[in-house]
Coordinates of C-alpha atoms and ligand atoms in Angstrom, one line a residue:
Chain A
X4 CA -62.8 -84.9 -163.8
X5 CA -60.6 -83.9 -161.0
X6 CA -60.4 -80.3 -162.1
X7 CA -64.1 -79.8 -161.9
X8 CA -64.3 -81.7 -158.7
X9 CA -61.8 -79.4 -157.1
X10 CA -63.6 -76.4 -158.5
X11 CA -66.9 -77.4 -156.9
X12 CA -65.4 -78.1 -153.5
X13 CA -63.9 -74.6 -153.5
X14 CA -67.2 -73.2 -154.5
X15 CA -68.9 -75.2 -151.7
X16 CA -66.3 -73.8 -149.3
X17 CA -67.0 -70.3 -150.5
X18 CA -70.7 -70.8 -150.1
X19 CA -70.4 -72.2 -146.5
X20 CA -68.2 -69.3 -145.6
X21 CA -70.4 -66.6 -147.2
X22 CA -73.5 -68.1 -145.6
X23 CA -71.8 -68.2 -142.2
X24 CA -70.5 -64.7 -142.4
X25 CA -73.8 -63.3 -143.8
X26 CA -75.7 -65.2 -141.1
X27 CA -73.6 -63.9 -138.3
X28 CA -73.8 -60.4 -139.7
X29 CA -77.6 -60.5 -139.8
X30 CA -77.7 -62.1 -136.3
X31 CA -75.6 -59.3 -134.9
X32 CA -77.8 -56.7 -136.5
X33 CA -81.0 -58.3 -135.2
X34 CA -79.6 -58.6 -131.7
X35 CA -78.5 -54.9 -131.8
X36 CA -81.9 -53.8 -133.1
X37 CA -83.6 -55.8 -130.4
X38 CA -81.5 -54.2 -127.6
X39 CA -82.0 -50.7 -129.1
X40 CA -85.7 -51.2 -129.4
X41 CA -86.0 -52.5 -125.8
X42 CA -84.0 -49.5 -124.5
X43 CA -85.9 -47.0 -126.6
X44 CA -89.3 -48.3 -125.4
X45 CA -88.2 -48.1 -121.8
X46 CA -86.8 -44.6 -122.3
X47 CA -90.0 -43.4 -124.0
X48 CA -92.1 -44.8 -121.1
X49 CA -89.9 -43.0 -118.6
X50 CA -90.0 -39.7 -120.5
X51 CA -93.8 -39.8 -120.7
X52 CA -94.1 -40.1 -117.0
X53 CA -91.6 -37.3 -116.4
X54 CA -93.4 -34.4 -114.8
X55 CA -90.4 -32.1 -115.5
X56 CA -88.7 -31.4 -118.8
X57 CA -86.4 -34.3 -119.6
X58 CA -83.9 -31.9 -121.3
X59 CA -83.9 -28.9 -119.0
X60 CA -84.8 -30.0 -115.5
X61 CA -82.1 -29.6 -112.8
X62 CA -83.4 -32.4 -110.7
X63 CA -83.4 -36.2 -110.6
X64 CA -86.3 -37.5 -108.5
X65 CA -87.2 -40.3 -110.8
X66 CA -88.5 -42.5 -107.9
X67 CA -90.8 -39.9 -106.5
X68 CA -94.5 -39.8 -107.3
X69 CA -94.9 -38.0 -109.6
X70 CA -91.3 -38.5 -111.0
X71 CA -89.4 -35.4 -111.9
X72 CA -86.1 -35.6 -113.7
X73 CA -83.9 -34.0 -116.4
X74 CA -80.5 -34.5 -117.9
X75 CA -79.4 -30.9 -118.0
X76 CA -76.8 -31.3 -115.2
X77 CA -75.6 -34.6 -116.5
X78 CA -75.2 -33.4 -120.1
X79 CA -73.3 -30.3 -118.8
X80 CA -71.1 -32.4 -116.5
X81 CA -70.3 -35.0 -119.1
X82 CA -69.4 -32.5 -121.8
X83 CA -67.4 -30.3 -119.5
X84 CA -65.3 -33.0 -117.8
X85 CA -64.6 -34.6 -121.2
X86 CA -63.7 -31.3 -122.8
X87 CA -61.3 -30.6 -119.9
X88 CA -59.9 -34.1 -120.3
X89 CA -59.3 -33.8 -124.0
X90 CA -57.9 -30.3 -123.8
X91 CA -55.3 -31.5 -121.3
X92 CA -54.6 -35.0 -122.7
X93 CA -54.4 -34.5 -126.5
X94 CA -51.5 -32.0 -126.5
X95 CA -49.6 -33.9 -123.9
X96 CA -50.2 -37.2 -125.7
X97 CA -49.0 -35.8 -129.0
X98 CA -45.9 -34.4 -127.3
X99 CA -45.0 -37.7 -125.6
X100 CA -45.7 -39.6 -128.8
X101 CA -43.4 -37.3 -130.8
X102 CA -40.7 -37.6 -128.1
X103 CA -41.0 -41.4 -128.3
X104 CA -41.1 -41.6 -132.1
X105 CA -38.6 -38.9 -133.1
X106 CA -36.5 -37.5 -130.2
X107 CA -35.7 -40.1 -127.6
X108 CA -32.8 -42.5 -128.0
X109 CA -34.1 -45.9 -129.0
X110 CA -33.6 -47.6 -125.6
X111 CA -35.4 -44.8 -123.7
X112 CA -38.2 -44.7 -126.4
X113 CA -38.8 -48.4 -126.0
X114 CA -39.0 -48.1 -122.2
X115 CA -41.4 -45.2 -122.2
X116 CA -43.5 -46.9 -124.9
X117 CA -43.7 -50.0 -122.7
X118 CA -44.7 -48.0 -119.6
X119 CA -47.4 -46.1 -121.6
X120 CA -48.9 -49.4 -122.8
X121 CA -48.8 -50.7 -119.3
X122 CA -50.6 -47.6 -118.0
X123 CA -53.4 -48.1 -120.6
X124 CA -54.1 -51.5 -119.0
X125 CA -54.7 -50.3 -115.5
X126 CA -58.4 -50.8 -114.5
X127 CA -60.4 -47.6 -114.1
X128 CA -61.3 -48.3 -110.4
X129 CA -57.6 -48.1 -109.5
X130 CA -57.5 -44.6 -111.1
X131 CA -60.7 -43.8 -109.2
X132 CA -59.2 -44.8 -105.9
X133 CA -56.0 -43.0 -106.6
X134 CA -58.1 -39.9 -107.7
X135 CA -60.1 -39.9 -104.5
X136 CA -57.3 -40.6 -102.1
X137 CA -54.4 -38.7 -103.7
X138 CA -55.6 -36.4 -106.4
X139 CA -58.5 -34.7 -104.6
X140 CA -56.5 -33.5 -101.5
X141 CA -53.6 -32.4 -103.8
X142 CA -55.8 -30.3 -106.0
X143 CA -56.5 -27.8 -103.2
X144 CA -53.3 -26.0 -103.7
X145 CA -53.6 -25.7 -107.4
X146 CA -57.3 -24.6 -107.2
X147 CA -56.5 -22.0 -104.5
X148 CA -53.8 -20.6 -106.8
X149 CA -56.2 -20.6 -109.8
X150 CA -58.9 -18.8 -107.6
X151 CA -56.4 -16.2 -106.6
X152 CA -55.8 -15.1 -110.2
X153 CA -58.9 -16.2 -112.1
X154 CA -61.5 -16.4 -109.3
X155 CA -63.2 -13.2 -110.7
X156 CA -64.3 -15.3 -113.7
X157 CA -66.6 -17.3 -111.3
X158 CA -65.7 -20.3 -113.5
X159 CA -62.5 -20.8 -111.6
X160 CA -63.7 -19.6 -108.2
X161 CA -62.8 -21.9 -105.3
X162 CA -63.7 -21.9 -101.6
X163 CA -61.2 -24.5 -100.3
X164 CA -63.7 -27.3 -99.7
X165 CA -62.6 -30.9 -100.8
X166 CA -62.1 -30.7 -104.6
X167 CA -64.5 -33.4 -105.6
X168 CA -65.4 -31.3 -108.6
X169 CA -65.8 -31.5 -112.4
X170 CA -62.3 -30.0 -112.8
X171 CA -60.7 -32.8 -110.7
X172 CA -62.7 -35.3 -112.7
X173 CA -61.5 -33.8 -116.0
X174 CA -57.9 -33.9 -114.8
X175 CA -58.3 -37.5 -113.7
X176 CA -60.0 -38.5 -117.0
X177 CA -57.1 -36.8 -118.8
X178 CA -54.6 -39.0 -117.0
X179 CA -56.7 -42.0 -117.7
X180 CA -57.1 -41.5 -121.5
X181 CA -53.5 -40.2 -121.9
X182 CA -51.9 -43.7 -122.4
X183 CA -54.3 -44.9 -125.1
X184 CA -54.1 -41.6 -127.1
X185 CA -50.3 -41.6 -126.7
X186 CA -50.0 -45.2 -127.8
X187 CA -52.1 -44.9 -130.9
X188 CA -50.6 -41.6 -131.9
X189 CA -47.0 -42.9 -131.5
X190 CA -47.9 -45.8 -133.8
X191 CA -49.2 -43.4 -136.4
X192 CA -46.2 -41.1 -136.1
X193 CA -43.9 -44.0 -136.6
X194 CA -45.7 -44.8 -139.9
X195 CA -44.6 -41.5 -141.5
X196 CA -42.8 -42.6 -144.7
X197 CA -39.0 -42.2 -144.2
X198 CA -38.8 -41.0 -147.8
X199 CA -40.9 -38.0 -146.9
X200 CA -38.9 -37.2 -143.9
X201 CA -35.6 -37.4 -145.8
X202 CA -37.1 -35.2 -148.5
X203 CA -37.8 -32.6 -145.9
X204 CA -34.3 -32.9 -144.4
X205 CA -32.7 -32.7 -147.9
X206 CA -34.6 -29.4 -148.4
X207 CA -32.8 -28.0 -145.4
X208 CA -35.5 -28.5 -142.8
X209 CA -34.6 -28.6 -139.1
X210 CA -35.8 -31.6 -137.0
X211 CA -38.8 -29.6 -135.8
X212 CA -39.6 -28.5 -139.4
X213 CA -39.5 -32.1 -140.6
X214 CA -42.1 -32.9 -137.9
X215 CA -44.2 -30.0 -138.9
X216 CA -44.0 -30.7 -142.7
X217 CA -44.3 -34.5 -142.6
X218 CA -45.1 -36.2 -139.3
X219 CA -47.9 -34.0 -138.0
X220 CA -49.9 -33.7 -141.3
X221 CA -49.4 -37.3 -142.0
X222 CA -50.5 -38.3 -138.5
X223 CA -53.4 -35.9 -138.4
X224 CA -56.2 -38.3 -139.0
X225 CA -54.6 -40.8 -136.7
X226 CA -54.4 -38.3 -133.9
X227 CA -58.1 -37.5 -134.4
X228 CA -59.0 -41.2 -134.3
X229 CA -56.8 -41.7 -131.2
X230 CA -58.5 -38.7 -129.6
X231 CA -61.9 -40.1 -130.4
X232 CA -60.9 -43.4 -128.8
X233 CA -59.9 -41.4 -125.7
X234 CA -63.0 -39.2 -125.8
X235 CA -65.2 -42.3 -126.0
X236 CA -63.6 -43.6 -122.8
X237 CA -63.8 -40.2 -121.1
X238 CA -67.5 -39.8 -121.9
X239 CA -68.4 -43.2 -120.7
X240 CA -66.1 -43.5 -117.7
X241 CA -68.1 -44.6 -114.7
X242 CA -66.2 -45.9 -111.7
X243 CA -63.5 -43.4 -111.6
X244 CA -65.9 -40.5 -111.8
X245 CA -68.3 -42.0 -109.3
X246 CA -65.4 -42.4 -106.9
X247 CA -64.1 -38.9 -107.1
X248 CA -67.1 -36.7 -107.8
X249 CA -69.4 -35.4 -105.0
X250 CA -72.5 -35.2 -107.2
X251 CA -75.3 -32.7 -107.0
X252 CA -78.1 -31.6 -109.2
X253 CA -77.2 -27.9 -109.4
X254 CA -75.1 -26.3 -112.0
X255 CA -72.4 -24.5 -110.0
X256 CA -70.8 -21.8 -112.2
X257 CA -67.5 -22.9 -110.7
X258 CA -65.8 -25.9 -112.1
X259 CA -63.5 -26.2 -109.2
X260 CA -66.1 -26.7 -106.5
X261 CA -67.9 -29.9 -105.7
X262 CA -71.1 -30.8 -107.5
X263 CA -72.4 -31.7 -110.9
X264 CA -72.6 -35.2 -112.4
X265 CA -72.1 -37.2 -115.6
X266 CA -74.4 -39.7 -117.3
X267 CA -72.4 -42.8 -116.5
X268 CA -71.6 -41.7 -112.9
X269 CA -75.3 -40.9 -112.3
X270 CA -76.4 -44.3 -113.6
X271 CA -73.9 -46.1 -111.4
X272 CA -74.8 -44.1 -108.3
X273 CA -78.6 -44.4 -108.7
X274 CA -79.2 -47.7 -110.2
X275 CA -79.4 -49.8 -107.0
X276 CA -82.0 -47.7 -105.3
X277 CA -84.0 -47.0 -108.4
X278 CA -87.5 -48.4 -108.8
X279 CA -89.3 -49.1 -112.1
X280 CA -89.6 -45.6 -113.4
X281 CA -86.2 -44.7 -111.9
X282 CA -84.5 -47.4 -113.9
X283 CA -86.3 -46.4 -117.1
X284 CA -85.2 -42.8 -116.5
X285 CA -81.6 -43.9 -116.2
X286 CA -81.9 -45.9 -119.4
X287 CA -83.2 -42.8 -121.1
X288 CA -80.2 -40.8 -119.9
X289 CA -77.9 -43.6 -121.1
X290 CA -79.5 -43.4 -124.5
X291 CA -78.6 -39.7 -124.6
X292 CA -75.0 -40.5 -123.8
X293 CA -75.1 -43.0 -126.7
X294 CA -76.4 -40.4 -129.1
X295 CA -73.7 -38.0 -127.9
X296 CA -71.0 -40.5 -128.5
X297 CA -72.4 -41.2 -132.0
X298 CA -72.4 -37.5 -132.8
X299 CA -68.9 -37.0 -131.7
X300 CA -67.7 -40.0 -133.8
X301 CA -69.6 -38.8 -136.8
X302 CA -68.0 -35.4 -136.5
X303 CA -64.6 -36.9 -136.3
X304 CA -65.2 -39.1 -139.4
X305 CA -66.3 -36.0 -141.3
X306 CA -63.1 -34.1 -140.4
X307 CA -61.0 -37.1 -141.5
X308 CA -62.9 -37.7 -144.8
X309 CA -62.7 -34.1 -145.8
X310 CA -59.0 -34.3 -146.3
X311 CA -58.8 -37.9 -147.4
X312 CA -57.1 -36.9 -150.7
X313 CA -54.2 -35.5 -148.7
X314 CA -54.0 -38.2 -146.1
X315 CA -51.0 -39.9 -147.6
X316 CA -52.8 -43.1 -147.9
X317 CA -52.4 -43.2 -151.6
X318 CA -48.8 -42.2 -151.7
Chain B
X26 CA -24.6 -20.2 -158.3
X27 CA -23.0 -23.5 -159.1
X28 CA -20.0 -24.4 -157.0
X29 CA -17.1 -26.8 -157.4
X30 CA -17.0 -29.8 -155.1
X31 CA -13.6 -31.0 -153.9
X32 CA -13.6 -34.3 -152.0
X33 CA -10.4 -35.6 -150.4
X34 CA -9.8 -38.8 -148.4
X35 CA -13.4 -39.5 -147.7
X36 CA -14.4 -42.6 -145.8
X37 CA -17.9 -43.4 -144.6
X38 CA -19.2 -45.9 -142.1
X39 CA -22.5 -47.5 -141.1
X40 CA -21.7 -48.2 -137.4
X41 CA -18.6 -50.4 -137.7
X42 CA -19.1 -51.3 -141.4
X43 CA -16.9 -49.2 -143.7
X44 CA -19.1 -48.6 -146.8
X45 CA -16.7 -46.4 -148.8
X46 CA -13.0 -45.8 -148.4
X47 CA -10.6 -43.0 -149.1
X48 CA -12.4 -41.3 -152.0
X49 CA -10.8 -38.3 -153.6
X50 CA -12.3 -36.5 -156.6
X51 CA -13.6 -33.2 -157.7
X52 CA -16.8 -32.2 -159.4
X53 CA -16.8 -29.3 -161.9
X54 CA -19.4 -26.6 -161.6
X55 CA -22.1 -26.2 -164.4
X56 CA -21.6 -29.7 -165.6
X57 CA -23.0 -33.2 -165.0
X58 CA -21.0 -35.8 -163.3
X59 CA -22.2 -39.4 -163.4
X60 CA -21.5 -42.0 -160.7
X61 CA -21.6 -45.6 -162.0
X62 CA -20.7 -48.9 -160.5
X63 CA -22.1 -52.2 -159.4
X64 CA -24.8 -52.4 -156.7
X65 CA -23.6 -52.0 -153.2
X66 CA -20.4 -50.2 -154.1
X67 CA -21.4 -47.2 -152.2
X68 CA -22.6 -44.7 -154.8
X69 CA -25.6 -43.7 -152.8
X70 CA -23.6 -43.5 -149.6
X71 CA -21.0 -41.3 -151.2
X72 CA -23.7 -39.1 -152.7
X73 CA -25.3 -38.7 -149.3
X74 CA -22.0 -37.6 -147.8
X75 CA -22.0 -34.6 -150.1
X76 CA -25.0 -33.0 -148.4
X77 CA -24.5 -34.4 -145.0
X78 CA -27.5 -36.7 -145.3
X79 CA -25.3 -39.7 -144.5
X80 CA -25.2 -38.8 -140.8
X81 CA -29.0 -39.0 -140.6
X82 CA -28.8 -42.8 -140.8
X83 CA -28.3 -44.2 -137.3
X84 CA -24.6 -45.0 -137.0
X85 CA -23.7 -43.0 -140.0
X86 CA -20.2 -41.5 -139.7
X87 CA -17.8 -39.7 -142.1
X88 CA -14.1 -39.1 -142.1
X89 CA -12.3 -36.9 -144.6
X90 CA -13.0 -33.6 -146.3
X91 CA -15.6 -32.1 -148.6
X92 CA -15.0 -28.6 -149.9
X93 CA -17.7 -26.6 -151.6
X94 CA -15.7 -23.9 -153.2
X95 CA -13.8 -22.7 -150.1
X96 CA -16.3 -23.9 -147.5
X97 CA -15.5 -27.1 -145.6
X98 CA -18.8 -28.9 -145.3
X99 CA -17.6 -31.0 -142.3
X100 CA -15.8 -28.1 -140.7
X101 CA -16.5 -27.3 -137.0
X102 CA -19.5 -25.1 -136.5
X103 CA -21.0 -25.9 -139.9
X104 CA -24.7 -26.4 -139.7
X105 CA -25.9 -29.5 -141.7
X106 CA -29.2 -27.8 -142.2
X107 CA -27.6 -25.0 -144.2
X108 CA -25.4 -27.5 -146.1
X109 CA -28.6 -29.3 -147.3
X110 CA -30.1 -26.0 -148.3
X111 CA -27.1 -25.4 -150.6
X112 CA -26.8 -28.9 -151.8
X113 CA -30.2 -30.2 -153.0
X114 CA -31.1 -33.8 -153.5
X115 CA -33.5 -35.8 -155.7
X116 CA -34.2 -39.4 -154.6
X117 CA -34.6 -42.6 -156.4
X118 CA -38.3 -43.0 -155.7
X119 CA -40.4 -39.9 -156.3
X120 CA -41.3 -38.6 -152.8
X121 CA -43.6 -35.6 -153.0
X122 CA -45.2 -34.7 -149.7
X123 CA -48.5 -36.6 -149.8
X124 CA -50.2 -34.2 -147.5
X125 CA -49.5 -31.1 -149.7
X126 CA -50.8 -29.8 -152.9
X127 CA -48.6 -29.5 -156.0
X128 CA -48.1 -25.9 -155.3
X129 CA -47.2 -26.4 -151.7
X130 CA -44.8 -29.1 -152.6
X131 CA -42.8 -26.7 -154.8
X132 CA -43.0 -24.0 -152.2
X133 CA -42.2 -26.4 -149.3
X134 CA -38.5 -25.5 -149.1
X135 CA -39.2 -21.8 -149.3
X136 CA -41.3 -21.8 -146.2
X137 CA -38.4 -23.2 -144.1
X138 CA -36.1 -21.5 -141.7
X139 CA -38.5 -18.7 -140.8
X140 CA -38.2 -17.0 -144.2
X141 CA -41.5 -15.6 -145.5
X142 CA -42.4 -14.6 -149.0
X143 CA -45.3 -12.6 -150.4
X144 CA -47.9 -14.6 -152.2
X145 CA -47.1 -13.1 -155.5
X146 CA -43.4 -13.9 -155.1
X147 CA -44.2 -17.5 -154.2
X148 CA -46.5 -17.7 -157.2
X149 CA -43.7 -16.6 -159.5
X150 CA -41.1 -19.0 -158.0
X151 CA -43.5 -21.9 -158.2
X152 CA -44.4 -21.2 -161.8
X153 CA -40.7 -20.6 -162.8
X154 CA -39.6 -23.9 -161.3
X155 CA -42.4 -25.9 -162.6
X156 CA -41.7 -24.5 -166.1
X157 CA -38.0 -25.3 -165.7
X158 CA -39.0 -28.8 -164.7
X159 CA -41.1 -29.2 -167.9
X160 CA -44.1 -29.8 -165.8
X161 CA -46.0 -26.5 -165.8
X162 CA -48.3 -27.2 -168.8
X163 CA -49.3 -30.5 -167.3
X164 CA -50.2 -29.2 -163.8
X165 CA -51.1 -25.5 -164.2
X166 CA -54.8 -26.2 -163.9
X167 CA -54.5 -28.4 -160.8
X168 CA -51.9 -26.7 -158.6
X169 CA -54.2 -27.1 -155.6
X170 CA -54.6 -30.8 -156.1
X171 CA -52.4 -33.3 -154.1
X172 CA -49.0 -34.1 -155.6
X173 CA -49.5 -37.8 -155.0
X174 CA -52.2 -37.7 -157.7
X175 CA -49.5 -37.3 -160.5
X176 CA -47.9 -40.1 -162.5
X177 CA -44.5 -41.4 -161.3
X178 CA -42.6 -39.3 -164.0
X179 CA -44.6 -36.2 -163.2
X180 CA -44.0 -36.8 -159.5
X181 CA -40.2 -37.0 -160.1
X182 CA -40.3 -33.8 -162.1
X183 CA -42.3 -32.2 -159.2
X184 CA -39.5 -33.3 -156.8
X185 CA -36.9 -31.7 -159.1
X186 CA -38.9 -28.5 -159.1
X187 CA -39.1 -28.7 -155.3
X188 CA -35.3 -29.1 -155.1
X189 CA -34.5 -26.3 -157.5
X190 CA -37.0 -23.9 -155.9
X191 CA -34.7 -23.2 -153.0
X192 CA -31.9 -22.3 -155.5
X193 CA -29.2 -24.7 -154.4
X194 CA -25.7 -24.6 -155.7
X195 CA -25.5 -28.3 -156.3
X196 CA -28.1 -30.9 -157.3
X197 CA -27.5 -34.5 -156.3
X198 CA -29.7 -37.1 -158.0
X199 CA -29.7 -40.7 -156.9
X200 CA -31.0 -42.9 -159.8
X201 CA -33.8 -40.4 -160.5
X202 CA -35.1 -42.4 -163.4
X203 CA -35.0 -45.9 -162.1
X204 CA -38.7 -45.9 -161.3
X205 CA -39.8 -44.3 -164.5
X206 CA -40.8 -45.4 -168.1
X207 CA -38.6 -44.5 -171.1
X208 CA -40.6 -41.4 -172.0
X209 CA -40.5 -39.9 -168.6
X210 CA -36.8 -40.8 -168.4
X211 CA -36.1 -38.8 -171.6
X212 CA -38.1 -35.9 -170.2
X213 CA -35.9 -36.0 -167.1
X214 CA -32.7 -36.3 -169.1
X215 CA -33.7 -33.2 -171.2
X216 CA -34.4 -31.4 -167.9
X217 CA -30.9 -32.3 -166.6
X218 CA -29.3 -31.0 -169.7
X219 CA -31.2 -27.8 -169.3
X220 CA -30.4 -27.5 -165.6
X221 CA -26.7 -27.9 -166.0
X222 CA -26.2 -24.4 -167.2
X223 CA -27.1 -23.3 -163.7
X224 CA -26.2 -26.0 -161.4
X225 CA -23.5 -28.4 -160.5
X226 CA -25.2 -31.8 -161.0
X227 CA -24.2 -35.2 -159.8
X228 CA -26.2 -38.2 -160.9
X229 CA -26.0 -41.8 -159.9
X230 CA -27.2 -44.2 -162.6
X231 CA -27.2 -47.9 -163.5
X232 CA -28.0 -47.1 -167.1
X233 CA -24.8 -46.8 -169.1
X234 CA -26.5 -45.1 -172.0
X235 CA -27.9 -42.6 -169.6
X236 CA -24.5 -41.8 -168.2
X237 CA -23.1 -41.5 -171.7
X238 CA -26.0 -39.2 -172.8
X239 CA -26.3 -36.8 -169.9
X240 CA -22.9 -36.5 -168.3
X241 CA -19.7 -34.6 -169.0
X242 CA -17.6 -36.6 -166.5
X243 CA -18.0 -40.1 -165.2
X244 CA -16.7 -41.7 -162.0
X245 CA -16.6 -45.5 -161.7
X246 CA -16.8 -47.1 -158.3
X247 CA -16.2 -50.7 -157.4
X248 CA -15.7 -53.0 -154.5
X249 CA -13.1 -55.7 -154.2
X250 CA -15.5 -58.2 -152.7
X251 CA -18.8 -58.3 -150.8
X252 CA -18.3 -56.8 -147.4
X253 CA -15.3 -54.8 -148.6
X254 CA -15.6 -51.0 -148.7
X255 CA -16.4 -49.4 -152.1
X256 CA -13.6 -47.4 -153.8
X257 CA -13.3 -44.9 -156.6
X258 CA -11.6 -46.7 -159.5
X259 CA -11.3 -43.8 -161.9
X260 CA -12.9 -40.6 -162.9
X261 CA -12.5 -38.9 -166.3
X262 CA -14.4 -37.3 -169.1
X263 CA -17.4 -39.4 -170.1
X264 CA -16.0 -39.8 -173.7
X265 CA -12.8 -41.1 -172.3
X266 CA -14.4 -43.5 -169.8
X267 CA -16.7 -45.0 -172.5
X268 CA -14.1 -45.2 -175.3
X269 CA -10.8 -45.7 -173.7
X270 CA -10.8 -46.1 -169.9
X271 CA -7.4 -46.4 -168.3
X272 CA -8.4 -49.2 -165.9
X273 CA -9.4 -52.7 -167.1
X274 CA -12.2 -53.1 -164.5
X275 CA -13.9 -50.0 -165.9
X276 CA -13.9 -51.4 -169.4
X277 CA -15.2 -54.7 -168.1
X278 CA -18.1 -53.1 -166.3
X279 CA -19.1 -50.8 -169.1
X280 CA -19.0 -53.5 -171.7
X281 CA -21.2 -55.6 -169.4
X282 CA -18.6 -58.3 -168.7
X283 CA -19.4 -58.2 -164.9
X284 CA -21.3 -56.4 -162.2
Ligands
ATP402 N1 -28.7 -47.9 -143.8 C1 -27.7 -48.7 -143.9 N2 -27.2 -49.4 -142.8 C2 -26.1 -50.2 -142.9 N3 -25.5 -50.4 -144.1 C3 -25.9 -49.8 -145.2 C4 -27.0 -48.9 -145.2 N4 -27.2 -48.4 -146.4 C5 -26.3 -49.0 -147.2 N5 -25.5 -49.8 -146.5 C6 -24.3 -50.6 -146.9 O1 -23.4 -49.7 -147.5 C7 -22.9 -50.3 -148.7 C8 -23.1 -49.3 -149.9 O2 -24.5 -49.1 -150.1 P1 -25.1 -48.1 -151.1 O3 -26.5 -48.0 -150.9 O4 -24.3 -46.8 -151.0 O5 -24.7 -48.8 -152.5 P2 -25.1 -48.3 -153.9 O6 -23.8 -48.2 -154.7 O7 -25.9 -47.1 -153.9 O8 -26.0 -49.5 -154.5 P3 -27.2 -49.5 -155.5 O9 -26.6 -49.3 -156.8 O10 -27.8 -50.9 -155.3 O11 -28.1 -48.4 -155.1 C9 -23.6 -51.6 -148.9 O12 -22.7 -52.6 -148.5 C10 -24.8 -51.5 -148.1 O13 -25.1 -52.8 -147.5
MG403 MG1 -28.0 -46.6 -154.4

C-alpha cells in the first residue's frame, strides 16, 4: 500500500537523521573529553614539578631547574583588566544601544548601528597596534591627572613612565568589547513589545520612564548575556594585551603603572621559548582561565534563571 | 472626576494618509459612549487622538480641537504626558508589564512622575482598584506573582485596574473584550457598568450587542471607500441608533447588511 510505504520512508529518514545527529553529538563529546583529558594530564604533570605554589607564587620560571611558577599575578591581572573593561564598557554600551533603539532618528540609528557592527569585526591585533601606538602615549595625561587627585590611594598612583599598564589594557579591552555588547543589547532593546511601551506611555510615562519600566527590565537578561559575551572576549584576549602590556611578575599596587600580566598574554609571550615543563605550566594556567570563564558564565546563568518568571518570555 | 470631551473638526494623518476627517462630537461625563463602524474606518485612530497617543506613531499628526472640560488638549504648552495621565487607556490585547508582579502592575502608574507614596497607601490603592476591577478575590493570594501568569480575561481586568489606579478623568477602551471568552467579556461589561458612575468612558467595539448592552450613546463611523478617510456618520443615544437611526448607512451596518 502506498500509504504504508510513505510512512516507512519517513521513518527511515527520521532514523537516519537521528542516528546522524546522535552520532555527531557523541563524537563531539568524545573529542572534547579527549582534549580535556590531555590538557588536564599535562597540567597535573607541570603542577607536580612546580617547586613553588601554583596558586600563590609571584614568579614564572617554568623552564628553570627546578621550575618555579605560580598564577597569582596572572589571575590578578586577568580579573582586574576584565573588571575595568566591563565597568567601562557595559554602561556605555547600554547607553549607545538605548540611543540607537529609542532616541536617534531612524537614519542616524541605522548608520550608527552599521558602524558598531563594523567595529565588532575589526581583528584584535589592529586594536593592539592602535593601543600600543596611540592609546599608551595618550594615557599619560589622564593618568597624571588621576594621580594628582587619587594618587594617595596608591591604586591610582602614577610616575609618568609609559602607560603599558593594566589600566590601559582595561581601557583598550573596554573599547574592543564595546561593539559586540552594544550590538547584542540593541537587538534585545528593539525586541521590547510595543504593546508594553504603549501601555507605559498611556499611563503618563515620560520617554525615560517608558525605558525604565519596560525596555530595561525586559532587556535585563539580554544585557547580562551580552556582557558575558564581552567578558569572555576580554578574559581571553591575547594579542591586544600582549602588544600593549609591559609584563612583570610583581603585583604593583598601582594599576596605572607598567607591569602585571594576564593568562592569555602570558601564554602568547612565553610559549615560543618554553621547554617541556614550561609548556605544561602554560597549559595549566590556560586551564585556570577556562575554569574562570566557566564560573563567570555559570554565575550569569544563575542570575538570569532566578528571574525567569518575569523575563517577559511568556508574555 | 469625570470630564466632558468636546471634539471639533478633528482630522488625523499617518504621514500623508488621511485616516479620519473632520470629526465633531461630544462625549458626556459619567456615561459610556460606544464607537462602532467597519474595520479600517478609523475608530482606533480617533480614540488615540483623545489621549494624544496618535502622535506616538511615526508620522502621526492631528488637526482640529479636543477640549476636556475647558482644557484644550492640543493647546500650545500642553504636555502630552499629563494629558495621558488624565485620559487613561485600555488596549485591545491585554498588555500587563511582563517584568512586574500583579501588585507592581497596578501600582506602575503611581510611581511615575517622581510622585512617591507610602507602602500602606500603595497597598490600599492596589486593593481598592483590584476590587473595583472584580479581580481582587482571584489574585489576593498571589499579588507578588507575575501578571503574565493570569488568564487573558484576568490580564485585561488587571490592565483596567492599572488604568484606574491613577484616577484618570476619562477611560478609553479599544475593543477591550475582543481577545476574551464570553464569560470574561461579561465580567468586563459588568465592570464598565460599575465604572461609569465615576468615569467618562469611551469604548470601541465590533460587537453590536455589546454596544447596545453597555453604552448610553453610540457613534457610528464609516468610510466612503478603501483609502478614503473615515468619517463620523451619526451619534445619538444608543436606543435611538439601534431602533431608529437617522441615516440609512447606520441601519444597514447595524442590521448586518454590510461592513
Ligand atoms: N500605524 C499606522 N500607519 C499607517 N496607517 C495606519 C496605521 N494605523 C492605522 N492606519 C490606517 O488608518 C486607517 C484607520 O485605522 P484604524 O486602526 O484607526 O481603524 P479601526 O476602525 O480601528 O479598524 P479596526 O476595527 O480593524 O480596529 C486605516 O486605513 C489604517 O490602514
Ligand atoms: Mg481598531
